[in-house]
């Protein structure tokens, strides 16, 4: 997971917490119900589950009138104490919690083909 996201190794803790949380909420063959279901009466729907490290546009509430209203971030987990998601802002290098986000279906814009070096043959 870490190798595909290009995030620094300091995010291992967030990744492990997210994996443990999702494994506790996912059904398996050996257990008829999820481990989380035994302790809690209700479950969050699986529609709130997201791919770890995926690119996200997060709405920012601060800024001037002409500033962009969202910033490009990465999803890094679920907070325990509040509803929402943990995000890592690549430009400010800060971690924050927000609920106002649009998850991108395709890859990160910096992962586009412009990063590849193409070699063309010339016939002279």
C-alpha positions as a printed Julia matrix, in Angstrom:
124×3 Matrix{Float64}:
   0.0     0.0     0.0
   2.74    2.44    0.91
   4.68    1.85   -2.31
   1.76    2.83   -4.54
   0.94    6.1    -2.79
   4.39    7.74   -2.8
   3.83    8.93    0.78
   6.72    9.02    3.28
   7.25    6.09    5.68
   6.03    8.22    8.59
   2.45    7.38    7.51
   2.77    3.68    8.46
   0.81    4.31   11.66
  -2.15    5.81    9.8
  -2.09    2.96    7.3
  -2.07    0.26    9.99
  -4.93    1.91   11.9
  -6.99    2.12    8.72
  -6.33   -1.52    7.79
  -7.21   -2.73   11.31
 -10.42   -0.7    11.33
 -11.53   -2.04    7.95
 -10.65   -5.65    8.83
 -12.74   -5.4    12.0
 -15.69   -4.12    9.98
 -15.43   -6.57    7.07
 -17.2    -9.95    7.12
 -15.24  -13.17    6.72
 -16.01  -16.84    6.04
 -15.19  -18.07    9.53
 -17.22  -15.47   11.45
 -20.9   -14.96   10.53
 -20.82  -11.34   11.7
 -18.08   -8.77   11.76
 -16.03   -8.38   14.96
 -17.18   -4.77   15.16
 -20.82   -5.89   15.1
 -20.4    -7.87   18.33
 -19.45   -4.73   20.23
 -21.7    -2.16   18.55
 -25.35   -2.14   17.61
 -25.03   -0.35   14.28
 -22.5    -0.17   11.48
 -21.5     2.61    9.16
 -22.31    1.74    5.57
 -19.47    0.5     3.41
 -20.09    3.42    1.05
 -17.98    5.55    3.43
 -14.94    3.28    2.95
 -12.22    4.82    0.8
  -8.98    3.67   -0.81
  -6.02    4.56    1.4
  -3.73    7.14   -0.2
  -6.22    8.1    -2.9
  -6.2    11.67   -4.24
  -8.86   14.01   -2.86
 -10.0    17.58   -3.3
 -10.83   18.95    0.16
 -12.9    22.09    0.58
 -11.04   24.68    2.63
 -13.0    27.21    4.66
 -10.28   29.84    4.96
  -8.89   32.06    2.26
  -9.53   35.14    0.23
 -12.27   35.64   -2.28
 -10.05   34.81   -5.24
  -8.18   31.87   -3.69
  -9.01   28.34   -4.73
 -11.73   26.82   -2.59
 -10.2    23.36   -2.4
  -6.78   21.84   -2.06
  -5.37   18.63   -3.44
  -4.67   16.12   -0.65
  -4.31   12.4     0.05
  -6.68   10.29    2.15
  -4.78    8.67    5.05
  -7.4     7.32    7.45
 -10.44    7.61    9.68
 -10.38    9.57   12.97
 -11.61    7.8    16.09
 -13.17   10.77   17.84
 -15.12   12.5    15.03
 -16.92   11.75   11.8
 -14.89   12.48    8.71
 -11.54   11.53    7.26
  -7.84   12.24    7.85
  -6.18   14.05    4.96
  -2.59   15.0     4.22
  -2.08   18.29    2.4
   0.97   17.91    0.17
   1.63   21.63   -0.29
   1.34   22.64    3.39
   2.55   19.23    4.67
  -0.16   19.13    7.33
  -2.59   16.46    8.52
  -6.17   17.51    9.24
  -9.71   16.14    9.59
 -12.52   17.11    7.23
 -15.85   15.82    5.98
 -16.06   18.02    2.88
 -14.11   16.12    0.24
 -14.41   14.87   -3.31
 -12.52   11.63   -3.9
 -10.98   11.33   -7.36
 -11.65    8.11   -9.22
  -8.49    8.24  -11.32
  -4.87    8.67  -10.32
  -3.15   11.63   -8.78
  -2.5    14.41  -11.34
   1.24   14.24  -10.65
   1.15   10.55  -11.58
   0.26   11.37  -15.17
   2.24   10.45  -18.25
   4.21   13.7   -18.2
   6.45   12.17  -15.52
   7.53    9.43  -17.9
  10.5     9.91  -20.16
   9.69    8.89  -23.71
  12.53    8.06  -26.08
  11.83    8.39  -29.75
  13.94    6.92  -32.5
  15.09    9.18  -35.25
  15.8     7.79  -38.67
  18.67    9.73  -40.2
